[in-house]
PDB file of C-alpha atoms in Angstrom:
ATOM      1  CA  UNK A   1     -99.044 -11.292 -84.121  1.00  0.00           C
ATOM      2  CA  UNK A   2     -96.491 -10.866 -86.910  1.00  0.00           C
ATOM      3  CA  UNK A   3     -97.945 -11.493 -90.358  1.00  0.00           C
ATOM      4  CA  UNK A   4     -95.467 -12.924 -92.870  1.00  0.00           C
ATOM      5  CA  UNK A   5     -95.277 -14.229 -96.416  1.00  0.00           C
ATOM      6  CA  UNK A   6     -92.700 -16.939 -97.160  1.00  0.00           C
ATOM      7  CA  UNK A   7     -91.236 -16.983-100.656  1.00  0.00           C
ATOM      8  CA  UNK A   8     -89.746 -20.353-101.577  1.00  0.00           C
ATOM      9  CA  UNK A   9     -90.343 -24.054-100.913  1.00  0.00           C
ATOM     10  CA  UNK A  10     -86.788 -25.400-100.631  1.00  0.00           C
ATOM     11  CA  UNK A  11     -84.998 -26.812 -97.599  1.00  0.00           C
ATOM     12  CA  UNK A  12     -84.685 -23.555 -95.646  1.00  0.00           C
ATOM     13  CA  UNK A  13     -88.184 -22.376 -96.528  1.00  0.00           C
ATOM     14  CA  UNK A  14     -89.706 -25.709 -95.520  1.00  0.00           C
ATOM     15  CA  UNK A  15     -88.134 -25.659 -92.059  1.00  0.00           C
ATOM     16  CA  UNK A  16     -88.882 -21.977 -91.491  1.00  0.00           C
ATOM     17  CA  UNK A  17     -92.475 -22.561 -92.506  1.00  0.00           C
ATOM     18  CA  UNK A  18     -92.845 -25.373 -89.954  1.00  0.00           C
ATOM     19  CA  UNK A  19     -91.326 -23.232 -87.213  1.00  0.00           C
ATOM     20  CA  UNK A  20     -93.485 -20.208 -87.986  1.00  0.00           C
ATOM     21  CA  UNK A  21     -96.690 -22.241 -88.186  1.00  0.00           C
ATOM     22  CA  UNK A  22     -96.108 -23.670 -84.708  1.00  0.00           C
ATOM     23  CA  UNK A  23     -95.414 -20.224 -83.216  1.00  0.00           C
ATOM     24  CA  UNK A  24     -98.290 -18.468 -81.456  1.00  0.00           C
ATOM     25  CA  UNK A  25     -96.753 -15.086 -82.334  1.00  0.00           C
ATOM     26  CA  UNK A  26     -96.519 -15.535 -86.104  1.00  0.00           C
ATOM     27  CA  UNK A  27     -99.149 -15.895 -88.817  1.00  0.00           C
ATOM     28  CA  UNK A  28     -98.075 -17.183 -92.226  1.00  0.00           C
ATOM     29  CA  UNK A  29    -100.582 -15.449 -94.474  1.00  0.00           C
ATOM     30  CA  UNK A  30     -99.255 -16.818 -97.784  1.00  0.00           C
ATOM     31  CA  UNK A  31     -96.684 -19.067 -99.437  1.00  0.00           C
ATOM     32  CA  UNK A  32     -95.120 -18.162-102.789  1.00  0.00           C
ATOM     33  CA  UNK A  33     -93.143 -20.295-105.205  1.00  0.00           C
ATOM     34  CA  UNK A  34     -92.277 -19.702-108.845  1.00  0.00           C
ATOM     35  CA  UNK A  35     -93.820 -23.023-109.905  1.00  0.00           C
ATOM     36  CA  UNK A  36     -96.944 -24.842-108.789  1.00  0.00           C
ATOM     37  CA  UNK A  37     -95.179 -28.157-108.220  1.00  0.00           C
ATOM     38  CA  UNK A  38     -93.206 -26.763-105.309  1.00  0.00           C
ATOM     39  CA  UNK A  39     -96.391 -25.434-103.728  1.00  0.00           C
ATOM     40  CA  UNK A  40     -98.219 -28.730-104.206  1.00  0.00           C
ATOM     41  CA  UNK A  41     -95.451 -30.621-102.403  1.00  0.00           C
ATOM     42  CA  UNK A  42     -95.770 -28.581 -99.195  1.00  0.00           C
ATOM     43  CA  UNK A  43     -98.001 -29.295 -96.200  1.00  0.00           C
ATOM     44  CA  UNK A  44     -99.007 -25.639 -95.929  1.00  0.00           C
ATOM     45  CA  UNK A  45    -102.779 -25.310 -96.092  1.00  0.00           C
ATOM     46  CA  UNK A  46    -103.010 -21.525 -96.379  1.00  0.00           C
ATOM     47  CA  UNK A  47    -103.089 -19.282 -99.452  1.00  0.00           C
ATOM     48  CA  UNK A  48    -100.501 -20.041-102.128  1.00  0.00           C
ATOM     49  CA  UNK A  49     -99.449 -18.282-105.308  1.00  0.00           C
ATOM     50  CA  UNK A  50     -96.958 -18.391-108.160  1.00  0.00           C
ATOM     51  CA  UNK A  51     -97.616 -14.757-109.084  1.00  0.00           C
ATOM     52  CA  UNK A  52     -95.601 -12.009-107.367  1.00  0.00           C
ATOM     53  CA  UNK A  53     -98.288  -9.457-108.249  1.00  0.00           C
ATOM     54  CA  UNK A  54    -100.757 -11.384-106.081  1.00  0.00           C
ATOM     55  CA  UNK A  55     -98.785 -11.384-102.859  1.00  0.00           C
ATOM     56  CA  UNK A  56    -100.916 -10.487 -99.849  1.00  0.00           C
ATOM     57  CA  UNK A  57    -100.121  -7.635 -97.495  1.00  0.00           C
ATOM     58  CA  UNK A  58     -97.918  -8.626 -94.559  1.00  0.00           C
ATOM     59  CA  UNK A  59     -95.516  -7.215 -91.967  1.00  0.00           C
ATOM     60  CA  UNK A  60     -92.575  -8.807 -93.768  1.00  0.00           C
ATOM     61  CA  UNK A  61     -91.708 -11.014 -96.714  1.00  0.00           C
ATOM     62  CA  UNK A  62     -89.078 -13.706 -96.270  1.00  0.00           C
ATOM     63  CA  UNK A  63     -87.196 -14.762 -99.417  1.00  0.00           C
ATOM     64  CA  UNK A  64     -85.842 -18.275 -98.802  1.00  0.00           C
ATOM     65  CA  UNK A  65     -84.494 -19.370-102.175  1.00  0.00           C
ATOM     66  CA  UNK A  66     -81.110 -20.063-103.783  1.00  0.00           C
ATOM     67  CA  UNK A  67     -78.553 -17.278-103.351  1.00  0.00           C
ATOM     68  CA  UNK A  68     -78.215 -16.423-107.027  1.00  0.00           C
ATOM     69  CA  UNK A  69     -81.977 -15.882-107.428  1.00  0.00           C
ATOM     70  CA  UNK A  70     -82.547 -13.543-104.453  1.00  0.00           C
ATOM     71  CA  UNK A  71     -81.796 -10.239-106.215  1.00  0.00           C
ATOM     72  CA  UNK A  72     -83.997 -11.051-109.206  1.00  0.00           C
ATOM     73  CA  UNK A  73     -86.975 -12.135-107.112  1.00  0.00           C
ATOM     74  CA  UNK A  74     -86.725  -9.034-104.922  1.00  0.00           C
ATOM     75  CA  UNK A  75     -86.769  -6.890-108.073  1.00  0.00           C
ATOM     76  CA  UNK A  76     -89.959  -8.635-109.253  1.00  0.00           C
ATOM     77  CA  UNK A  77     -91.920  -7.666-106.158  1.00  0.00           C
ATOM     78  CA  UNK A  78     -94.549  -5.170-107.229  1.00  0.00           C
ATOM     79  CA  UNK A  79     -95.001  -3.346-103.912  1.00  0.00           C
ATOM     80  CA  UNK A  80     -92.797  -0.680-102.319  1.00  0.00           C
ATOM     81  CA  UNK A  81     -91.632   0.340 -98.833  1.00  0.00           C
ATOM     82  CA  UNK A  82     -92.384  -3.009 -97.220  1.00  0.00           C
ATOM     83  CA  UNK A  83     -89.932  -5.093 -95.209  1.00  0.00           C
ATOM     84  CA  UNK A  84     -88.247  -7.791 -97.299  1.00  0.00           C
ATOM     85  CA  UNK A  85     -85.798 -10.250 -95.726  1.00  0.00           C
ATOM     86  CA  UNK A  86     -83.577 -12.909 -97.248  1.00  0.00           C
ATOM     87  CA  UNK A  87     -82.208 -16.006 -95.491  1.00  0.00           C
ATOM     88  CA  UNK A  88     -78.761 -16.314 -97.074  1.00  0.00           C
ATOM     89  CA  UNK A  89     -75.433 -16.375 -95.268  1.00  0.00           C
ATOM     90  CA  UNK A  90     -73.377 -15.140 -98.211  1.00  0.00           C
ATOM     91  CA  UNK A  91     -75.639 -12.536 -99.848  1.00  0.00           C
ATOM     92  CA  UNK A  92     -75.360  -8.905 -98.753  1.00  0.00           C
ATOM     93  CA  UNK A  93     -78.409  -7.011 -97.522  1.00  0.00           C
ATOM     94  CA  UNK A  94     -77.718  -4.489-100.290  1.00  0.00           C
ATOM     95  CA  UNK A  95     -78.436  -7.082-102.979  1.00  0.00           C
ATOM     96  CA  UNK A  96     -82.137  -6.863-102.200  1.00  0.00           C
ATOM     97  CA  UNK A  97     -84.008  -4.346-104.367  1.00  0.00           C
ATOM     98  CA  UNK A  98     -83.944  -0.946-102.667  1.00  0.00           C
ATOM     99  CA  UNK A  99     -87.547  -0.089-103.451  1.00  0.00           C
ATOM    100  CA  UNK A 100     -88.392  -1.956-100.249  1.00  0.00           C
ATOM    101  CA  UNK A 101     -86.974  -1.874 -96.710  1.00  0.00           C
ATOM    102  CA  UNK A 102     -84.303  -4.533 -96.520  1.00  0.00           C
ATOM    103  CA  UNK A 103     -83.140  -7.057 -93.950  1.00  0.00           C
ATOM    104  CA  UNK A 104     -81.606 -10.471 -93.311  1.00  0.00           C
ATOM    105  CA  UNK A 105     -82.973 -13.445 -91.377  1.00  0.00           C
ATOM    106  CA  UNK A 106     -80.248 -16.100 -91.625  1.00  0.00           C
ATOM    107  CA  UNK A 107     -80.742 -19.365 -89.700  1.00  0.00           C
ATOM    108  CA  UNK A 108     -77.296 -20.908 -89.211  1.00  0.00           C
ATOM    109  CA  UNK A 109     -77.899 -24.612 -89.732  1.00  0.00           C
ATOM    110  CA  UNK A 110     -77.736 -27.317 -92.378  1.00  0.00           C
ATOM    111  CA  UNK A 111     -81.233 -28.084 -93.661  1.00  0.00           C
ATOM    112  CA  UNK A 112     -82.671 -31.191 -95.296  1.00  0.00           C
ATOM    113  CA  UNK A 113     -86.415 -31.410 -95.820  1.00  0.00           C
ATOM    114  CA  UNK A 114     -86.869 -34.829 -94.213  1.00  0.00           C
ATOM    115  CA  UNK A 115     -84.865 -34.005 -91.081  1.00  0.00           C
ATOM    116  CA  UNK A 116     -86.690 -32.897 -87.928  1.00  0.00           C
ATOM    117  CA  UNK A 117     -84.969 -29.963 -86.201  1.00  0.00           C
ATOM    118  CA  UNK A 118     -85.546 -28.109 -82.961  1.00  0.00           C
ATOM    119  CA  UNK A 119     -85.612 -24.508 -84.167  1.00  0.00           C
ATOM    120  CA  UNK A 120     -85.263 -23.201 -80.611  1.00  0.00           C
ATOM    121  CA  UNK A 121     -81.603 -24.252 -80.726  1.00  0.00           C
ATOM    122  CA  UNK A 122     -80.789 -22.790 -84.153  1.00  0.00           C
ATOM    123  CA  UNK A 123     -78.900 -19.450 -84.144  1.00  0.00           C
ATOM    124  CA  UNK A 124     -80.589 -16.784 -86.262  1.00  0.00           C
ATOM    125  CA  UNK A 125     -78.452 -13.933 -87.588  1.00  0.00           C
ATOM    126  CA  UNK A 126     -80.355 -10.742 -88.290  1.00  0.00           C
ATOM    127  CA  UNK A 127     -79.662  -7.400 -89.936  1.00  0.00           C
ATOM    128  CA  UNK A 128     -81.848  -4.448 -90.933  1.00  0.00           C
ATOM    129  CA  UNK A 129     -81.429  -0.894 -92.190  1.00  0.00           C
ATOM    130  CA  UNK A 130     -83.314   0.831 -89.364  1.00  0.00           C
ATOM    131  CA  UNK A 131     -84.187   0.349 -85.694  1.00  0.00           C
ATOM    132  CA  UNK A 132     -87.926  -0.016 -86.240  1.00  0.00           C
ATOM    133  CA  UNK A 133     -87.455  -2.942 -88.596  1.00  0.00           C
ATOM    134  CA  UNK A 134     -84.803  -4.381 -86.282  1.00  0.00           C
ATOM    135  CA  UNK A 135     -87.334  -4.513 -83.452  1.00  0.00           C
ATOM    136  CA  UNK A 136     -89.794  -6.436 -85.647  1.00  0.00           C
ATOM    137  CA  UNK A 137     -87.156  -8.850 -86.932  1.00  0.00           C
ATOM    138  CA  UNK A 138     -85.946  -9.486 -83.375  1.00  0.00           C
ATOM    139  CA  UNK A 139     -89.494 -10.343 -82.343  1.00  0.00           C
ATOM    140  CA  UNK A 140     -89.826 -12.625 -85.359  1.00  0.00           C
ATOM    141  CA  UNK A 141     -86.576 -14.410 -84.502  1.00  0.00           C
ATOM    142  CA  UNK A 142     -87.441 -14.841 -80.825  1.00  0.00           C
ATOM    143  CA  UNK A 143     -90.795 -16.309 -81.844  1.00  0.00           C
ATOM    144  CA  UNK A 144     -89.007 -19.433 -83.099  1.00  0.00           C
ATOM    145  CA  UNK A 145     -85.474 -19.453 -81.598  1.00  0.00           C
ATOM    146  CA  UNK A 146     -83.672 -18.823 -78.323  1.00  0.00           C
ATOM    147  CA  UNK A 147     -80.490 -17.739 -80.105  1.00  0.00           C
ATOM    148  CA  UNK A 148     -80.508 -14.388 -81.888  1.00  0.00           C
ATOM    149  CA  UNK A 149     -77.444 -12.478 -83.147  1.00  0.00           C
ATOM    150  CA  UNK A 150     -77.178  -9.057 -84.769  1.00  0.00           C
ATOM    151  CA  UNK A 151     -74.506  -9.498 -87.459  1.00  0.00           C
ATOM    152  CA  UNK A 152     -73.813  -7.206 -90.409  1.00  0.00           C
ATOM    153  CA  UNK A 153     -73.369  -8.413 -93.978  1.00  0.00           C
ATOM    154  CA  UNK A 154     -69.566  -8.457 -93.977  1.00  0.00           C
ATOM    155  CA  UNK A 155     -69.269 -10.451 -90.760  1.00  0.00           C
ATOM    156  CA  UNK A 156     -72.095 -12.758 -91.872  1.00  0.00           C
ATOM    157  CA  UNK A 157     -70.142 -13.618 -95.029  1.00  0.00           C
ATOM    158  CA  UNK A 158     -67.189 -14.623 -92.837  1.00  0.00           C
ATOM    159  CA  UNK A 159     -69.509 -16.658 -90.619  1.00  0.00           C
ATOM    160  CA  UNK A 160     -70.912 -18.430 -93.663  1.00  0.00           C
ATOM    161  CA  UNK A 161     -67.359 -19.220 -94.801  1.00  0.00           C
ATOM    162  CA  UNK A 162     -66.609 -20.723 -91.392  1.00  0.00           C
ATOM    163  CA  UNK A 163     -69.837 -22.717 -91.617  1.00  0.00           C
ATOM    164  CA  UNK A 164     -68.778 -24.200 -94.960  1.00  0.00           C
ATOM    165  CA  UNK A 165     -65.570 -25.459 -93.365  1.00  0.00           C
ATOM    166  CA  UNK A 166     -67.159 -26.990 -90.257  1.00  0.00           C
ATOM    167  CA  UNK A 167     -70.229 -28.409 -92.014  1.00  0.00           C
ATOM    168  CA  UNK A 168     -69.925 -28.938 -95.770  1.00  0.00           C
ATOM    169  CA  UNK A 169     -66.226 -29.795 -95.846  1.00  0.00           C
ATOM    170  CA  UNK A 170     -66.470 -32.032 -92.774  1.00  0.00           C
ATOM    171  CA  UNK A 171     -69.431 -33.852 -94.320  1.00  0.00           C
ATOM    172  CA  UNK A 172     -67.329 -34.502 -97.425  1.00  0.00           C
ATOM    173  CA  UNK A 173     -64.677 -36.060 -95.195  1.00  0.00           C
ATOM    174  CA  UNK A 174     -67.402 -38.309 -93.784  1.00  0.00           C
ATOM    175  CA  UNK A 175     -68.060 -39.370 -97.380  1.00  0.00           C
ATOM    176  CA  UNK A 176     -64.360 -40.208 -97.851  1.00  0.00           C
ATOM    177  CA  UNK A 177     -64.495 -42.314 -94.680  1.00  0.00           C
ATOM    178  CA  UNK A 178     -67.653 -43.970 -95.994  1.00  0.00           C
ATOM    179  CA  UNK A 179     -65.929 -44.833 -99.271  1.00  0.00           C
ATOM    180  CA  UNK A 180     -62.903 -46.318 -97.497  1.00  0.00           C
ATOM    181  CA  UNK A 181     -64.979 -48.455 -95.125  1.00  0.00           C
ATOM    182  CA  UNK A 182     -67.343 -49.600 -97.898  1.00  0.00           C
ATOM    183  CA  UNK A 183     -64.451 -50.547-100.172  1.00  0.00           C
ATOM    184  CA  UNK A 184     -63.023 -52.715 -97.407  1.00  0.00           C
ATOM    185  CA  UNK A 185     -66.367 -54.251 -96.389  1.00  0.00           C
ATOM    186  CA  UNK A 186     -66.438 -52.472 -93.048  1.00  0.00           C
ATOM    187  CA  UNK A 187     -69.550 -50.844 -91.533  1.00  0.00           C
ATOM    188  CA  UNK A 188     -69.439 -47.031 -91.610  1.00  0.00           C
ATOM    189  CA  UNK A 189     -71.495 -47.112 -88.405  1.00  0.00           C
ATOM    190  CA  UNK A 190     -68.387 -48.207 -86.495  1.00  0.00           C
ATOM    191  CA  UNK A 191     -67.097 -44.633 -86.938  1.00  0.00           C
ATOM    192  CA  UNK A 192     -70.225 -42.932 -85.539  1.00  0.00           C
ATOM    193  CA  UNK A 193     -69.129 -42.922 -81.851  1.00  0.00           C
ATOM    194  CA  UNK A 194     -65.799 -41.387 -82.922  1.00  0.00           C
ATOM    195  CA  UNK A 195     -67.589 -38.692 -84.950  1.00  0.00           C
ATOM    196  CA  UNK A 196     -69.905 -37.901 -82.048  1.00  0.00           C
ATOM    197  CA  UNK A 197     -67.099 -37.680 -79.464  1.00  0.00           C
ATOM    198  CA  UNK A 198     -65.078 -35.407 -81.754  1.00  0.00           C
ATOM    199  CA  UNK A 199     -68.045 -33.041 -81.976  1.00  0.00           C
ATOM    200  CA  UNK A 200     -68.722 -33.181 -78.234  1.00  0.00           C
ATOM    201  CA  UNK A 201     -65.120 -32.341 -77.310  1.00  0.00           C
ATOM    202  CA  UNK A 202     -65.087 -28.943 -78.976  1.00  0.00           C
ATOM    203  CA  UNK A 203     -67.830 -27.793 -76.619  1.00  0.00           C
ATOM    204  CA  UNK A 204     -65.198 -27.896 -73.873  1.00  0.00           C
ATOM    205  CA  UNK A 205     -62.162 -26.264 -75.484  1.00  0.00           C
ATOM    206  CA  UNK A 206     -60.949 -24.714 -78.769  1.00  0.00           C
ATOM    207  CA  UNK A 207     -60.519 -27.246 -81.616  1.00  0.00           C
ATOM    208  CA  UNK A 208     -56.714 -26.829 -81.660  1.00  0.00           C
ATOM    209  CA  UNK A 209     -56.521 -28.031 -78.058  1.00  0.00           C
ATOM    210  CA  UNK A 210     -58.577 -31.109 -78.901  1.00  0.00           C
ATOM    211  CA  UNK A 211     -56.585 -32.106 -82.003  1.00  0.00           C
ATOM    212  CA  UNK A 212     -55.263 -35.683 -82.004  1.00  0.00           C
ATOM    213  CA  UNK A 213     -53.920 -38.062 -84.639  1.00  0.00           C
ATOM    214  CA  UNK A 214     -50.695 -38.834 -86.496  1.00  0.00           C
ATOM    215  CA  UNK A 215     -50.278 -35.365 -88.052  1.00  0.00           C
ATOM    216  CA  UNK A 216     -50.590 -33.661 -84.639  1.00  0.00           C
ATOM    217  CA  UNK A 217     -47.981 -35.948 -83.047  1.00  0.00           C
ATOM    218  CA  UNK A 218     -45.800 -35.822 -86.188  1.00  0.00           C
ATOM    219  CA  UNK A 219     -45.983 -39.597 -86.643  1.00  0.00           C
ATOM    220  CA  UNK A 220     -44.296 -39.719 -90.039  1.00  0.00           C
ATOM    221  CA  UNK A 221     -44.207 -43.511 -90.145  1.00  0.00           C
ATOM    222  CA  UNK A 222     -47.983 -43.863 -89.784  1.00  0.00           C
ATOM    223  CA  UNK A 223     -48.693 -41.085 -92.280  1.00  0.00           C
ATOM    224  CA  UNK A 224     -46.490 -42.730 -94.901  1.00  0.00           C
ATOM    225  CA  UNK A 225     -48.376 -45.987 -94.369  1.00  0.00           C
ATOM    226  CA  UNK A 226     -51.660 -44.170 -94.866  1.00  0.00           C
ATOM    227  CA  UNK A 227     -50.433 -42.534 -98.056  1.00  0.00           C
ATOM    228  CA  UNK A 228     -49.345 -45.929 -99.382  1.00  0.00           C
ATOM    229  CA  UNK A 229     -52.828 -47.288 -98.681  1.00  0.00           C
ATOM    230  CA  UNK A 230     -54.210 -44.439-100.781  1.00  0.00           C
ATOM    231  CA  UNK A 231     -51.901 -45.075-103.743  1.00  0.00           C
ATOM    232  CA  UNK A 232     -54.858 -46.064-105.948  1.00  0.00           C
ATOM    233  CA  UNK A 233     -56.975 -43.077-104.837  1.00  0.00           C
ATOM    234  CA  UNK A 234     -55.036 -39.967-105.965  1.00  0.00           C
ATOM    235  CA  UNK A 235     -57.742 -37.474-104.905  1.00  0.00           C
ATOM    236  CA  UNK A 236     -57.998 -38.945-101.418  1.00  0.00           C
ATOM    237  CA  UNK A 237     -54.207 -39.053-101.177  1.00  0.00           C
ATOM    238  CA  UNK A 238     -53.957 -35.382-102.132  1.00  0.00           C
ATOM    239  CA  UNK A 239     -56.613 -34.514 -99.559  1.00  0.00           C
ATOM    240  CA  UNK A 240     -54.831 -36.525 -96.849  1.00  0.00           C
ATOM    241  CA  UNK A 241     -51.558 -34.702 -97.515  1.00  0.00           C
ATOM    242  CA  UNK A 242     -53.178 -31.276 -97.657  1.00  0.00           C
ATOM    243  CA  UNK A 243     -55.047 -31.656 -94.368  1.00  0.00           C
ATOM    244  CA  UNK A 244     -52.133 -33.361 -92.619  1.00  0.00           C
ATOM    245  CA  UNK A 245     -49.802 -30.540 -93.611  1.00  0.00           C
ATOM    246  CA  UNK A 246     -52.347 -27.956 -92.426  1.00  0.00           C
ATOM    247  CA  UNK A 247     -52.514 -29.687 -89.034  1.00  0.00           C
ATOM    248  CA  UNK A 248     -48.716 -29.827 -88.858  1.00  0.00           C
ATOM    249  CA  UNK A 249     -48.459 -26.148 -89.700  1.00  0.00           C
ATOM    250  CA  UNK A 250     -50.915 -25.325 -86.916  1.00  0.00           C
ATOM    251  CA  UNK A 251     -49.038 -27.428 -84.385  1.00  0.00           C
ATOM    252  CA  UNK A 252     -45.462 -26.873 -85.533  1.00  0.00           C
ATOM    253  CA  UNK A 253     -44.810 -30.346 -86.889  1.00  0.00           C
ATOM    254  CA  UNK A 254     -42.615 -31.425 -89.804  1.00  0.00           C
ATOM    255  CA  UNK A 255     -44.355 -31.585 -93.180  1.00  0.00           C
ATOM    256  CA  UNK A 256     -44.761 -34.838 -95.101  1.00  0.00           C
TER     257      UNK A 256
END
């Protein structure tokens, strides 16, 4: 049984907490948050605290908070030589305070509190400073997921960058599509099958091989029509041109 303390009550912490609680190999001995409100809003029934000096002893401490607050919180921990992990994709292991043994436990997924997720399918990227801690972190990861990857800080930063492109940026494009359909009194739901098929296709081949659309086939006439439709939306027009030209560059087409 791996005894852990979770520090944080945000999106990532909430989902990790649920996964750990349902695991027969993990015991969540305490939940920390800097303010009481966050603790009160959780379903965790175990010990809670807002005081870092009152953290209970555990095999590891998982900091699941915003990236820019990780270093400060790790420096506020009053104990030494214990295993402290953070859950960020873009923060280096070295940013954790060196008075403790340091590691990373990064679940690669987009998290929203009200969404139900199957943690078994979520890749977890891990990193530690020594083999003994690596063994423990591997066991912790396998307790909640079937996908575990040893990735160092530099490669993890690149992975996080890729994740921003395929998740955050793509979601913004969904928002643009939502705005266009709403403005024209069309249901956004009509695009859902298209979105789903686009995602399914890249399981079968690299994205470049699955690219379709006017930019890929260098259909200048259609692209000009689209740009004219966006004449009153300069930001969307700029985005359309930028992405279309990127697709054309990838596939050797003529720029707009």
